[in-house]
Amino acid sequence: MLASLKSDVAFLADDKLEGRQTGTEGEKAAAAYLVQRFQELDLEPKGTDGYIQMFNFKPKTNPHEDVKFTEVSSDSTIVGRNVLGFIDNKSDQTIVIGAHYDHLGYGGEDSLFRGDEKAIHNGADDNASGVALMLNLASKLRATNVNNNYLFIAFSGEEMGLLGSNYFVKNATIDVAKMNYMINMDMVGRLKDSALAIYGTGTSPIFKQTLKSHNNDFKLVMKESGVGPSDHTSFYLADLPVLHFFTGQHNDYHKPSDDTETLNYEGMESISTYIFNIISDLNDNGKLAFRKTKNESEENPRFKVGLGVIPDYMYDGKGMRVDGVSEGKPAIAAGIKKGDIVIELGGNKVTDMMSYMKALSAFKKGDKTTVILTRSGKEVKAEIQF
Ligand SMILES: [Zn+2]
């Protein structure tokens, strides 16, 4: 099993795929590989063209616009490809298990790399790791667990704004009412100090106890919200319970150095076993109850500015802990360093990621304000200009 996790990551994160950017030859080659893997695993095709579901869209011309899907492709549209495989156990419920396989290609505006030459962003952790884990789960569930059907989806367009999952939910190839819940994996390759984050734990009343009862090895960081920075959000917004697994931020995030040799494959295997046990346990429970998590309307604030930091999503204390700073951005100019914890921004208390994002959404380019942070236990004030 470890061997196939490694070979799947190795194929997807190879330079030959040129970073798997949506709409490129590299993305197509990755999709063709996933079709072949789904065939080997004896999954039924569940796309609109065999295993593939294509979607056309016009890319954003400015960051405040939403992407528009279009019926037909033209010179100004990009074609993305979701890849879908199905295990039909003749149940009336289907569990959706997904991971995005697209990444940043040669970088572009979402890259945090500040080198001079453009470089391939292989995205081994983001998100060859999640796709390899999904294939691993498919092979485990293939042999057992017949109480539900399973739909496996490798999404494209995630990095451009959760496009593949959004399109799928609006153009589902199975009845949405018959989906039971959704499991998403995005960046699961860097298990460190056993810390595993799970988002969406508040989206069904049964989740927390189930997650706890099967946990032997992990330090779990649970977040209730069904809204977050990956594809599970699209399913939550369609009123489905969701769980999203994540092993945390790191300095290679969205950089060419997010590569195969940095992954913890034993960690991936243990996460796979953990998720498999959770699915097996939940299989006796029929359709899971859905619950909305709080403050949804506020959870997706629109940003006009950014500090230029990488937040530490695994940090569970008060405030927003900085895991890295980007060159040439406001935070570095204000002297903010890795390890600092932002506790106040422009007079608003920052207690967690949500309040940080809310505070940030009030500013526009050129605004000046004060940030209060703690560094090695001491409070530090910094002036910042966006
Ligand atoms: Zn990702």
Short mmCIF file of C-alpha atoms and ligand atoms in Angstrom, two decimals:
data_model
loop_
_atom_site.label_atom_id
_atom_site.label_comp_id
_atom_site.label_asym_id
_atom_site.label_seq_id
_atom_site.Cartn_x
_atom_site.Cartn_y
_atom_site.Cartn_z
CA MET A 1 0.00 0.00 0.00
CA LEU A 2 2.88 2.31 0.82
CA ALA A 3 4.30 1.52 -2.62
CA SER A 4 1.20 2.72 -4.47
CA LEU A 5 0.99 5.91 -2.35
CA LYS A 6 4.57 6.63 -3.38
CA SER A 7 4.13 5.78 -7.06
CA ASP A 8 0.91 7.82 -7.36
CA VAL A 9 2.57 10.87 -5.81
CA ALA A 10 5.70 10.31 -7.92
CA PHE A 11 3.70 10.29 -11.14
CA LEU A 12 1.54 13.33 -10.34
CA ALA A 13 4.35 15.45 -8.90
CA ASP A 14 6.80 14.68 -11.70
CA ASP A 15 8.25 17.64 -13.67
CA LYS A 16 6.75 16.04 -16.79
CA LEU A 17 3.30 17.16 -15.64
CA GLU A 18 4.55 20.73 -15.33
CA GLY A 19 2.62 21.47 -12.17
CA ARG A 20 -0.82 20.25 -13.38
CA GLN A 21 -2.35 23.66 -13.95
CA THR A 22 -6.03 23.54 -14.97
CA GLY A 23 -6.47 23.52 -18.74
CA THR A 24 -2.86 22.58 -19.58
CA GLU A 25 -1.32 19.46 -21.13
CA GLY A 26 0.01 18.54 -17.70
CA GLU A 27 -3.50 18.54 -16.24
CA LYS A 28 -4.69 16.37 -19.15
CA ALA A 29 -1.86 13.88 -18.59
CA ALA A 30 -2.71 13.72 -14.88
CA ALA A 31 -6.39 13.11 -15.74
CA ALA A 32 -5.41 10.31 -18.15
CA TYR A 33 -3.32 8.71 -15.40
CA LEU A 34 -6.24 8.89 -12.96
CA VAL A 35 -8.57 7.28 -15.53
CA GLN A 36 -6.11 4.41 -15.82
CA ARG A 37 -5.85 4.07 -12.01
CA PHE A 38 -9.66 4.09 -11.65
CA GLN A 39 -9.81 1.33 -14.29
CA GLU A 40 -7.18 -0.74 -12.45
CA LEU A 41 -9.21 -0.34 -9.26
CA ASP A 42 -12.29 -1.57 -11.12
CA LEU A 43 -14.30 1.63 -10.53
CA GLU A 44 -17.22 2.40 -12.83
CA PRO A 45 -16.95 5.58 -14.91
CA LYS A 46 -19.19 8.35 -13.51
CA GLY A 47 -18.24 11.37 -15.57
CA THR A 48 -20.10 12.69 -18.58
CA ASP A 49 -17.51 11.33 -21.01
CA GLY A 50 -16.37 8.06 -19.46
CA TYR A 51 -14.57 8.94 -16.24
CA ILE A 52 -14.13 12.59 -17.25
CA GLN A 53 -16.44 15.52 -16.57
CA MET A 54 -15.26 18.57 -18.49
CA PHE A 55 -16.15 22.14 -17.57
CA ASN A 56 -15.53 25.37 -19.47
CA PHE A 57 -15.03 28.66 -17.74
CA LYS A 58 -13.87 32.19 -18.36
CA PRO A 59 -10.90 32.97 -16.11
CA LYS A 60 -11.19 35.96 -13.77
CA THR A 61 -9.91 39.25 -15.08
CA ASN A 62 -9.94 40.77 -11.59
CA PRO A 63 -9.89 39.10 -8.17
CA HIS A 64 -13.29 40.42 -7.04
CA GLU A 65 -15.19 38.82 -9.86
CA ASP A 66 -16.59 35.31 -9.78
CA VAL A 67 -15.58 32.84 -12.43
CA LYS A 68 -18.30 32.11 -14.98
CA PHE A 69 -18.92 28.64 -16.36
CA THR A 70 -19.79 28.63 -20.05
CA GLU A 71 -21.61 26.10 -22.22
CA VAL A 72 -19.12 26.07 -25.02
CA SER A 73 -15.39 26.50 -25.17
CA SER A 74 -13.79 29.38 -27.03
CA ASP A 75 -10.46 31.19 -27.20
CA SER A 76 -11.25 33.04 -23.99
CA THR A 77 -12.26 29.98 -21.96
CA ILE A 78 -10.31 27.27 -20.13
CA VAL A 79 -11.34 23.60 -20.03
CA GLY A 80 -10.98 21.76 -16.73
CA ARG A 81 -11.45 18.04 -16.15
CA ASN A 82 -12.88 16.31 -13.10
CA VAL A 83 -12.25 12.55 -12.97
CA LEU A 84 -14.97 10.39 -11.40
CA GLY A 85 -15.10 6.69 -10.46
CA PHE A 86 -17.89 4.83 -8.71
CA ILE A 87 -18.34 1.71 -6.58
CA ASP A 88 -21.94 0.61 -6.94
CA ASN A 89 -23.05 -1.52 -4.00
CA LYS A 90 -26.74 -1.04 -4.92
CA SER A 91 -27.25 1.11 -1.86
CA ASP A 92 -29.52 4.17 -1.89
CA GLN A 93 -26.75 6.26 -0.26
CA THR A 94 -23.44 7.34 -1.73
CA ILE A 95 -20.39 8.63 0.13
CA VAL A 96 -18.36 11.13 -1.87
CA ILE A 97 -14.58 11.01 -1.42
CA GLY A 98 -12.60 13.74 -3.14
CA ALA A 99 -9.26 15.44 -3.59
CA HIS A 100 -8.10 18.05 -6.07
CA TYR A 101 -5.31 17.10 -8.47
CA ASP A 102 -4.67 20.46 -10.17
CA HIS A 103 -1.90 22.75 -8.99
CA LEU A 104 -0.15 26.00 -9.94
CA GLY A 105 1.81 25.01 -13.05
CA TYR A 106 4.77 27.38 -13.26
CA GLY A 107 3.55 29.49 -10.37
CA GLY A 108 1.52 32.53 -11.33
CA GLU A 109 -0.02 34.96 -8.91
CA ASP A 110 -0.85 32.37 -6.25
CA SER A 111 2.77 31.31 -5.95
CA LEU A 112 4.70 32.31 -2.84
CA PHE A 113 8.00 31.66 -4.65
CA ARG A 114 10.09 34.78 -5.11
CA GLY A 115 12.89 33.39 -7.28
CA ASP A 116 13.88 35.07 -10.54
CA GLU A 117 13.27 32.20 -12.92
CA LYS A 118 9.90 30.60 -13.33
CA ALA A 119 9.88 27.11 -11.93
CA ILE A 120 7.58 24.12 -11.98
CA HIS A 121 5.40 23.89 -8.89
CA ASN A 122 5.02 20.13 -8.45
CA GLY A 123 2.52 20.28 -5.60
CA ALA A 124 3.46 16.97 -3.98
CA ASP A 125 1.69 17.81 -0.74
CA ASP A 126 -0.79 20.16 -2.53
CA ASN A 127 -2.36 17.91 -3.59
CA ALA A 128 -0.78 14.79 -5.07
CA SER A 129 -0.88 13.56 -1.46
CA GLY A 130 -4.68 13.81 -1.19
CA VAL A 131 -5.22 12.12 -4.56
CA ALA A 132 -2.88 9.24 -3.67
CA LEU A 133 -4.73 8.83 -0.38
CA MET A 134 -8.08 8.83 -2.19
CA LEU A 135 -6.87 6.03 -4.53
CA ASN A 136 -5.61 4.15 -1.49
CA LEU A 137 -9.06 4.41 0.13
CA ALA A 138 -10.69 3.25 -3.12
CA SER A 139 -8.65 0.06 -3.06
CA LYS A 140 -9.54 -0.57 0.59
CA LEU A 141 -13.26 0.17 0.13
CA ARG A 142 -13.42 -1.86 -3.08
CA ALA A 143 -12.96 -5.05 -1.10
CA THR A 144 -15.22 -4.34 1.90
CA ASN A 145 -17.91 -2.02 3.21
CA VAL A 146 -20.91 -2.75 1.05
CA ASN A 147 -23.49 -0.66 2.96
CA ASN A 148 -22.96 2.45 0.84
CA ASN A 149 -21.94 3.32 -2.69
CA TYR A 150 -18.76 5.33 -3.11
CA LEU A 151 -18.05 8.11 -5.56
CA PHE A 152 -14.39 9.10 -5.94
CA ILE A 153 -13.72 12.48 -7.51
CA ALA A 154 -10.38 14.00 -8.47
CA PHE A 155 -11.22 17.68 -8.88
CA SER A 156 -9.58 20.16 -11.18
CA GLY A 157 -9.81 23.96 -10.92
CA GLU A 158 -9.37 24.01 -7.12
CA GLU A 159 -6.46 26.43 -7.15
CA MET A 160 -8.46 28.84 -9.35
CA GLY A 161 -11.29 28.93 -6.81
CA LEU A 162 -12.84 25.49 -6.05
CA LEU A 163 -14.12 25.38 -9.64
CA GLY A 164 -14.26 21.63 -10.25
CA SER A 165 -16.19 20.88 -7.06
CA ASN A 166 -18.48 23.86 -7.58
CA TYR A 167 -19.25 22.72 -11.13
CA PHE A 168 -19.77 19.12 -10.03
CA VAL A 169 -22.26 20.03 -7.29
CA LYS A 170 -24.26 22.08 -9.82
CA ASN A 171 -23.98 19.37 -12.50
CA ALA A 172 -23.81 16.21 -10.42
CA THR A 173 -23.70 12.87 -12.22
CA ILE A 174 -25.57 11.19 -9.35
CA ASP A 175 -28.58 12.53 -7.44
CA VAL A 176 -27.37 15.05 -4.80
CA ALA A 177 -30.25 13.96 -2.53
CA LYS A 178 -28.70 10.48 -2.42
CA MET A 179 -25.28 11.68 -1.33
CA ASN A 180 -24.71 10.84 2.32
CA TYR A 181 -21.66 12.91 3.22
CA MET A 182 -18.40 14.09 1.69
CA ILE A 183 -14.79 13.48 2.67
CA ASN A 184 -12.11 15.81 1.29
CA MET A 185 -8.35 15.51 1.53
CA ASP A 186 -6.15 18.46 0.63
CA MET A 187 -2.51 18.48 1.79
CA VAL A 188 -2.28 15.29 3.84
CA GLY A 189 1.34 14.47 3.10
CA ARG A 190 3.17 16.32 5.85
CA LEU A 191 2.07 14.64 9.05
CA LYS A 192 4.34 16.12 11.72
CA ASP A 193 4.26 15.53 15.47
CA SER A 194 1.06 13.52 14.79
CA ALA A 195 -0.98 16.74 14.36
CA LEU A 196 -3.96 16.20 12.09
CA ALA A 197 -6.52 18.92 11.37
CA ILE A 198 -10.11 17.99 10.58
CA TYR A 199 -12.53 20.66 9.34
CA GLY A 200 -16.30 20.36 9.23
CA THR A 201 -16.64 18.42 12.50
CA GLY A 202 -19.75 20.46 13.33
CA THR A 203 -21.57 19.60 10.09
CA SER A 204 -23.11 16.41 11.50
CA PRO A 205 -23.85 15.70 15.17
CA ILE A 206 -22.25 12.26 14.93
CA PHE A 207 -18.82 13.35 13.67
CA LYS A 208 -16.95 14.40 16.81
CA GLN A 209 -17.59 11.26 18.82
CA THR A 210 -16.78 9.03 15.85
CA LEU A 211 -13.55 10.88 15.10
CA LYS A 212 -12.50 10.66 18.74
CA SER A 213 -13.39 7.02 19.22
CA HIS A 214 -11.14 5.83 16.37
CA ASN A 215 -8.23 8.06 17.22
CA ASN A 216 -5.21 6.31 18.69
CA ASP A 217 -2.22 8.22 17.37
CA PHE A 218 -3.19 11.69 16.26
CA LYS A 219 -3.26 15.01 17.99
CA LEU A 220 -6.53 16.11 16.46
CA VAL A 221 -7.22 19.77 15.74
CA MET A 222 -10.95 19.91 15.05
CA LYS A 223 -12.70 22.86 13.43
CA GLU A 224 -16.47 22.84 13.25
CA SER A 225 -17.00 25.01 10.20
CA GLY A 226 -18.03 23.44 6.92
CA VAL A 227 -16.59 26.41 5.05
CA GLY A 228 -12.86 26.37 4.41
CA PRO A 229 -10.22 26.82 1.74
CA SER A 230 -10.87 23.58 -0.20
CA ASP A 231 -13.47 21.58 -2.14
CA HIS A 232 -15.51 20.31 0.83
CA THR A 233 -16.97 23.85 0.98
CA SER A 234 -18.88 23.25 -2.28
CA PHE A 235 -20.59 20.19 -0.76
CA TYR A 236 -21.29 21.84 2.58
CA LEU A 237 -23.01 24.68 0.72
CA ALA A 238 -25.26 22.00 -0.84
CA ASP A 239 -26.28 20.97 2.71
CA LEU A 240 -24.12 17.85 2.98
CA PRO A 241 -22.08 16.89 6.06
CA VAL A 242 -18.38 17.24 5.23
CA LEU A 243 -15.04 16.27 6.74
CA HIS A 244 -11.82 17.77 5.45
CA PHE A 245 -8.43 16.33 6.41
CA PHE A 246 -5.25 18.43 6.44
CA THR A 247 -1.77 17.94 7.92
CA GLY A 248 -0.92 21.64 8.14
CA GLN A 249 0.90 24.54 6.57
CA HIS A 250 4.62 24.57 5.86
CA ASN A 251 7.30 26.75 4.31
CA ASP A 252 7.15 24.95 0.97
CA TYR A 253 3.45 25.74 0.52
CA HIS A 254 2.78 27.05 -3.03
CA LYS A 255 6.48 26.92 -3.85
CA PRO A 256 8.54 24.73 -6.22
CA SER A 257 10.02 23.06 -3.12
CA ASP A 258 6.69 21.32 -2.33
CA ASP A 259 8.14 18.10 -3.74
CA THR A 260 7.95 14.31 -3.37
CA GLU A 261 10.92 13.76 -1.05
CA THR A 262 9.36 15.95 1.66
CA LEU A 263 6.30 13.74 2.18
CA ASN A 264 5.61 11.47 5.13
CA TYR A 265 4.25 8.32 3.41
CA GLU A 266 3.85 6.34 6.64
CA GLY A 267 1.80 9.27 7.92
CA MET A 268 -0.40 9.10 4.82
CA GLU A 269 -0.93 5.38 5.34
CA SER A 270 -1.98 5.96 8.96
CA ILE A 271 -4.41 8.72 7.91
CA SER A 272 -5.86 6.37 5.29
CA THR A 273 -6.44 3.66 7.90
CA TYR A 274 -8.02 6.23 10.23
CA ILE A 275 -10.44 7.51 7.55
CA PHE A 276 -11.24 3.94 6.49
CA ASN A 277 -12.18 3.07 10.09
CA ILE A 278 -14.37 6.16 10.36
CA ILE A 279 -16.21 5.34 7.13
CA SER A 280 -16.69 1.71 8.25
CA ASP A 281 -18.11 2.83 11.58
CA LEU A 282 -20.46 5.41 10.01
CA ASN A 283 -21.73 2.80 7.54
CA ASP A 284 -24.22 1.46 10.10
CA ASN A 285 -25.80 4.86 10.59
CA GLY A 286 -27.74 5.34 7.36
CA LYS A 287 -28.05 8.89 6.11
CA LEU A 288 -26.21 11.25 8.46
CA ALA A 289 -28.00 14.32 9.82
CA PHE A 290 -26.71 17.63 8.45
CA ARG A 291 -26.09 20.64 10.65
CA LYS A 292 -25.20 24.16 9.60
CA THR A 293 -22.17 25.62 11.33
CA LYS A 294 -22.22 29.14 12.72
CA ASN A 295 -21.45 32.48 11.11
CA GLU A 296 -21.46 31.23 7.59
CA SER A 297 -22.17 34.56 6.00
CA GLU A 298 -19.22 36.03 7.85
CA GLU A 299 -16.90 33.16 7.21
CA ASN A 300 -16.08 34.08 3.67
CA PRO A 301 -15.12 37.72 3.92
CA ARG A 302 -13.96 39.37 0.72
CA PHE A 303 -10.42 40.65 0.87
CA LYS A 304 -9.09 43.65 -0.91
CA VAL A 305 -5.72 43.35 0.82
CA GLY A 306 -3.48 40.74 2.43
CA LEU A 307 -0.74 40.94 5.06
CA GLY A 308 1.51 38.63 3.10
CA VAL A 309 1.74 35.94 5.76
CA ILE A 310 1.11 32.22 5.80
CA PRO A 311 -1.20 31.54 8.73
CA ASP A 312 -0.54 28.47 10.83
CA TYR A 313 -3.83 26.59 10.45
CA MET A 314 -2.73 24.02 13.04
CA TYR A 315 -2.36 26.64 15.75
CA ASP A 316 -5.04 26.14 18.33
CA GLY A 317 -4.28 28.97 20.78
CA LYS A 318 -5.68 32.52 20.84
CA GLY A 319 -4.84 34.70 17.87
CA MET A 320 -3.41 34.00 14.41
CA ARG A 321 0.06 32.49 14.41
CA VAL A 322 2.31 33.39 11.49
CA ASP A 323 3.99 30.41 9.86
CA GLY A 324 5.87 32.35 7.21
CA VAL A 325 6.10 35.79 5.59
CA SER A 326 6.31 36.60 1.88
CA GLU A 327 8.96 38.87 0.42
CA GLY A 328 7.82 42.30 -0.72
CA LYS A 329 4.52 42.26 1.22
CA PRO A 330 3.20 44.50 4.06
CA ALA A 331 3.96 42.08 6.91
CA ILE A 332 7.67 41.85 6.19
CA ALA A 333 7.88 45.62 5.80
CA ALA A 334 6.30 45.97 9.26
CA GLY A 335 8.87 43.59 10.77
CA ILE A 336 6.47 40.69 11.34
CA LYS A 337 8.27 37.36 11.69
CA LYS A 338 7.51 33.66 11.57
CA GLY A 339 6.21 32.58 14.97
CA ASP A 340 4.55 35.91 15.79
CA ILE A 341 0.96 35.69 16.98
CA VAL A 342 -1.37 38.45 15.76
CA ILE A 343 -3.82 39.33 18.53
CA GLU A 344 -5.19 42.64 17.29
CA LEU A 345 -5.53 44.25 13.88
CA GLY A 346 -6.79 47.82 13.43
CA GLY A 347 -8.39 47.82 16.88
CA ASN A 348 -10.20 44.50 16.32
CA LYS A 349 -9.31 41.60 18.58
CA VAL A 350 -8.01 38.56 16.71
CA THR A 351 -8.84 35.34 18.50
CA ASP A 352 -8.71 32.84 15.62
CA MET A 353 -8.52 32.60 11.82
CA MET A 354 -12.09 33.75 11.42
CA SER A 355 -11.72 36.95 13.41
CA TYR A 356 -8.39 37.58 11.67
CA MET A 357 -10.01 37.33 8.24
CA LYS A 358 -12.89 39.50 9.36
CA ALA A 359 -10.53 42.18 10.65
CA LEU A 360 -8.55 42.03 7.42
CA SER A 361 -11.58 42.40 5.19
CA ALA A 362 -12.16 45.97 6.46
CA PHE A 363 -9.01 47.34 4.77
CA LYS A 364 -8.20 48.42 1.27
CA LYS A 365 -4.94 49.07 -0.52
CA GLY A 366 -3.01 52.02 0.90
CA ASP A 367 -4.69 51.92 4.35
CA LYS A 368 -2.42 52.22 7.39
CA THR A 369 -3.15 50.59 10.71
CA THR A 370 -1.66 49.07 13.85
CA VAL A 371 -1.09 45.37 14.46
CA ILE A 372 -0.54 44.03 17.96
CA LEU A 373 1.25 40.71 18.21
CA THR A 374 2.97 38.56 20.75
CA ARG A 375 6.54 37.47 20.15
CA SER A 376 8.18 35.11 22.66
CA GLY A 377 5.47 36.03 25.16
CA LYS A 378 5.95 39.83 24.83
CA GLU A 379 3.48 42.20 23.21
CA VAL A 380 4.81 44.04 20.16
CA LYS A 381 3.12 46.85 18.25
CA ALA A 382 3.77 47.29 14.54
CA GLU A 383 2.57 49.85 12.00
CA ILE A 384 1.46 48.33 8.76
CA GLN A 385 0.55 49.74 5.37
CA PHE A 386 -1.43 47.66 2.91
ZN ZN B 1 -4.74 22.33 -2.27
#
